[in-house]
XYZ file of C-alpha atoms in Angstrom:
293
model
C 0.000 0.000 0.000
C 1.349 3.315 -0.923
C 0.808 6.510 1.097
C 0.249 9.912 -0.416
C 2.647 12.871 0.376
C 1.840 14.596 3.573
C -0.170 11.655 4.998
C -2.480 14.356 6.395
C -4.278 17.339 5.031
C -3.452 19.620 8.102
C -0.914 22.478 7.415
C 2.033 22.601 9.853
C 2.462 25.726 11.928
C 5.367 25.917 14.368
C 3.432 28.321 16.667
C 0.302 26.150 16.904
C 0.071 23.190 19.226
C -0.703 19.707 17.868
C 0.419 20.661 14.367
C 2.662 18.062 12.674
C 5.778 18.749 10.718
C 5.356 17.326 7.148
C 7.800 14.861 5.697
C 8.476 13.808 2.124
C 6.975 10.342 2.135
C 6.184 8.046 4.979
C 9.215 5.864 4.786
C 11.987 6.034 7.402
C 14.569 6.711 4.712
C 12.996 10.031 3.582
C 14.702 13.469 4.134
C 13.046 16.506 5.906
C 11.718 19.498 4.048
C 14.602 21.925 4.583
C 12.895 24.826 2.906
C 9.948 24.572 5.246
C 12.265 24.400 8.249
C 14.124 27.554 7.115
C 10.849 29.440 6.669
C 9.727 28.412 10.147
C 13.045 29.466 11.734
C 12.872 32.866 10.057
C 9.296 33.303 11.285
C 10.384 32.562 14.857
C 13.327 35.026 14.694
C 11.090 37.735 13.300
C 8.572 37.247 16.061
C 11.356 37.481 18.729
C 12.544 40.775 17.245
C 9.037 42.191 17.423
C 8.679 41.107 21.039
C 12.078 42.679 21.994
C 11.289 46.008 20.296
C 7.884 46.154 21.958
C 9.305 45.331 25.409
C 12.041 48.009 25.070
C 9.462 50.642 24.214
C 7.397 49.741 27.256
C 10.475 49.880 29.505
C 11.393 53.352 28.181
C 7.865 54.577 28.877
C 8.026 53.169 32.424
C 11.380 54.803 33.132
C 10.156 58.162 31.823
C 7.063 57.950 34.007
C 9.155 57.179 37.090
C 11.431 60.159 36.414
C 8.453 62.439 35.966
C 6.936 61.253 39.240
C 10.233 61.856 41.035
C 10.495 65.382 39.623
C 6.938 66.202 40.653
C 7.519 64.805 44.137
C 10.722 66.820 44.601
C 9.043 70.000 43.404
C 6.135 69.588 45.781
C 8.215 69.539 48.994
C 10.288 72.322 50.570
C 12.096 69.995 52.984
C 15.570 68.852 52.115
C 17.266 65.773 53.413
C 20.134 66.290 55.827
C 23.505 66.840 54.253
C 22.261 68.244 50.913
C 23.001 71.641 49.427
C 19.343 72.599 49.622
C 19.924 73.290 53.312
C 21.924 76.435 52.454
C 19.965 79.711 52.650
C 18.661 81.185 49.460
C 19.953 84.460 48.075
C 16.980 86.335 49.468
C 17.783 85.010 52.964
C 21.382 86.288 53.014
C 22.056 89.637 54.705
C 22.520 92.510 52.314
C 25.989 93.957 51.995
C 24.543 97.350 51.104
C 22.632 97.864 54.369
C 22.811 101.119 56.251
C 25.906 101.382 58.456
C 25.653 103.732 61.458
C 28.073 106.610 61.360
C 29.511 108.542 64.277
C 30.831 112.041 64.370
C 34.494 112.207 65.396
C 34.890 113.451 68.922
C 36.863 116.597 69.499
C 36.628 116.727 73.297
C 39.964 117.842 74.755
C 41.602 115.797 77.492
C 40.683 116.857 81.022
C 42.866 119.586 82.469
C 45.109 118.723 85.406
C 44.298 120.995 88.381
C 47.877 120.773 89.581
C 49.085 122.477 86.393
C 47.268 125.638 87.443
C 48.984 125.852 90.833
C 52.393 124.691 89.626
C 53.645 128.096 88.515
C 52.919 131.780 89.025
C 52.300 132.122 85.260
C 49.111 130.029 85.459
C 48.122 130.552 89.086
C 46.396 133.915 88.637
C 43.407 133.553 90.983
C 43.184 135.974 93.956
C 44.962 134.800 97.104
C 44.597 135.884 100.731
C 44.318 134.294 104.202
C 40.513 134.527 104.116
C 40.314 133.055 100.587
C 42.570 130.149 101.453
C 41.027 129.679 104.915
C 37.462 131.000 104.750
C 34.873 131.262 107.515
C 35.187 131.466 111.284
C 35.546 127.778 111.983
C 36.611 124.514 110.366
C 34.807 121.157 110.496
C 36.793 117.991 109.815
C 34.603 114.922 110.242
C 32.987 115.298 113.669
C 35.585 117.755 114.941
C 35.080 121.524 114.857
C 38.022 123.925 115.136
C 37.669 127.630 115.882
C 39.509 129.946 113.548
C 41.824 132.457 115.260
C 44.209 135.142 113.997
C 45.658 135.334 110.444
C 48.807 136.930 109.021
C 50.230 137.631 105.561
C 53.756 138.776 104.759
C 56.194 138.945 101.846
C 59.103 138.652 104.257
C 58.919 134.885 104.589
C 61.925 134.560 106.908
C 60.331 136.869 109.504
C 57.469 134.405 110.049
C 59.700 131.334 110.455
C 62.066 129.975 113.136
C 65.236 127.934 113.473
C 66.350 126.426 110.129
C 63.251 127.358 108.119
C 64.100 131.031 107.376
C 67.210 130.022 105.402
C 65.286 127.325 103.481
C 62.601 129.818 102.469
C 65.121 132.489 101.505
C 67.320 130.139 99.476
C 64.341 128.999 97.415
C 63.011 132.524 96.931
C 59.803 132.373 98.896
C 57.635 135.324 97.825
C 54.889 135.180 100.435
C 53.990 133.453 103.713
C 50.375 133.218 104.876
C 49.578 132.032 108.423
C 46.386 131.103 110.303
C 45.705 129.556 113.714
C 42.928 127.161 114.770
C 42.197 125.918 118.297
C 40.092 123.398 120.186
C 40.043 122.247 123.834
C 43.393 123.768 124.867
C 45.195 122.647 121.684
C 46.228 125.174 119.019
C 47.854 124.814 115.586
C 49.375 127.414 113.283
C 49.461 126.669 109.544
C 52.041 128.481 107.391
C 51.694 128.453 103.583
C 54.852 129.537 101.747
C 54.348 130.686 98.146
C 57.009 130.222 95.430
C 57.205 131.055 91.729
C 57.522 127.418 90.623
C 56.693 123.913 91.796
C 60.368 122.984 91.670
C 61.214 125.653 94.267
C 58.450 124.503 96.620
C 59.490 120.872 96.273
C 63.096 121.749 96.986
C 62.107 123.729 100.085
C 60.215 120.723 101.399
C 63.213 118.471 100.804
C 65.615 120.850 102.533
C 63.429 121.349 105.595
C 64.319 119.327 108.691
C 62.803 118.652 112.118
C 63.785 122.164 113.281
C 62.226 123.935 110.278
C 59.087 125.431 111.813
C 56.838 128.446 111.355
C 56.275 130.937 114.209
C 53.117 130.202 116.166
C 50.456 132.887 115.727
C 48.530 133.845 118.856
C 45.904 136.446 119.623
C 42.150 136.751 119.202
C 41.553 134.609 122.272
C 44.415 132.198 121.555
C 47.205 132.260 124.157
C 50.866 131.990 123.246
C 51.880 128.431 122.515
C 54.947 126.616 121.273
C 57.224 129.428 122.445
C 59.527 127.411 124.672
C 57.665 124.101 124.836
C 58.051 121.021 122.675
C 55.490 121.003 119.835
C 54.709 118.790 116.888
C 55.409 120.029 113.315
C 54.767 118.795 109.771
C 56.075 119.769 106.319
C 54.573 119.141 102.900
C 54.182 120.664 99.406
C 51.719 120.747 96.493
C 52.237 122.713 93.305
C 54.128 125.948 94.011
C 53.073 125.906 97.670
C 54.964 124.462 100.656
C 52.927 124.260 103.843
C 53.903 123.732 107.473
C 51.986 123.084 110.711
C 52.976 123.633 114.343
C 50.642 122.189 116.997
C 50.864 122.262 120.813
C 49.142 123.050 124.083
C 48.115 126.608 124.896
C 49.075 125.806 128.498
C 52.737 125.551 127.514
C 52.964 121.825 128.227
C 55.316 119.758 126.111
C 53.790 117.459 123.486
C 54.567 113.744 123.712
C 53.742 110.842 121.435
C 50.800 109.989 123.715
C 49.039 113.280 122.985
C 46.802 112.026 120.184
C 44.638 115.151 120.179
C 47.643 117.294 119.214
C 48.630 114.897 116.410
C 45.060 114.800 115.132
C 44.818 118.599 115.112
C 48.023 118.930 113.092
C 46.970 116.175 110.646
C 43.501 117.685 110.137
C 44.905 121.126 109.314
C 47.565 119.677 107.056
C 44.843 117.763 105.129
C 42.575 120.816 104.930
C 45.413 122.978 103.570
C 46.145 120.424 100.848
C 42.460 120.337 99.862
C 42.258 124.119 99.669
C 45.290 124.402 97.395
C 43.942 121.617 95.175
C 40.496 123.261 95.019
C 42.251 126.413 93.883
C 43.733 124.458 90.981
C 40.410 122.747 90.189
C 38.559 126.071 90.032
C 41.070 127.555 87.610
C 41.119 124.375 85.482
C 37.306 124.443 85.213
C 37.332 128.095 84.233
C 39.956 127.459 81.570
C 37.977 124.521 80.141
C 34.759 126.538 80.031
C 36.482 129.472 78.341
């Protein structure tokens, strides 16, 4: 029995299930249809290419959509993740370099005037001077202690109002004037002598040359008995500006002063301090007037 070619009327399709590949004849010694196999292989390759191109297009669309979503998400939030440059302030947040800078007028205030300069020489020390100007009033209050003001004296012959070694010191340094005043309290009296010189250097030198015997003459009268005439008294010496000033304190009873007599020491110290203040106030007044003028 012979078989016809194809043994079956069904067409072979490599992409359909149950389809049969045709052969040339039904015998085992027949060869395959190579042309049909080539056509089928080409059809399969073509279909793979179409699937690859289609899949690539879909992937590109997906990637583009993801990028667009990321851009929209980033644009919709003002918060930046830590460590990114978006944490830096924007230009509008930075301080302006053209802002208004406060300006100040240059000061022209002169340095304060030194009061001592105005009592350091006769050229500047022009204010009026007298015993009542230097020692005003009828009494003196130092802390809780009140001293009664007694007699005053004023002379250009400085040596005539001094004793022991002081006349020579005053003369050698060209003392031009010696003002004296006496204060008393409870049987203790003190005479203050203010020697006036042309310059501070002369007054300073007079102070340095004075010794323990350089004393002014005590000034009595006006209810104050003689004191420190033959008795031991306590004396002090100092200087400020062109003025040298001396104190002599003792008992109006004529008793000698000892180191235990604190009231005498206090009286001399109080008058020495008051004299310094008065000379300094004289300089301060003239310095203020010069500054105001």
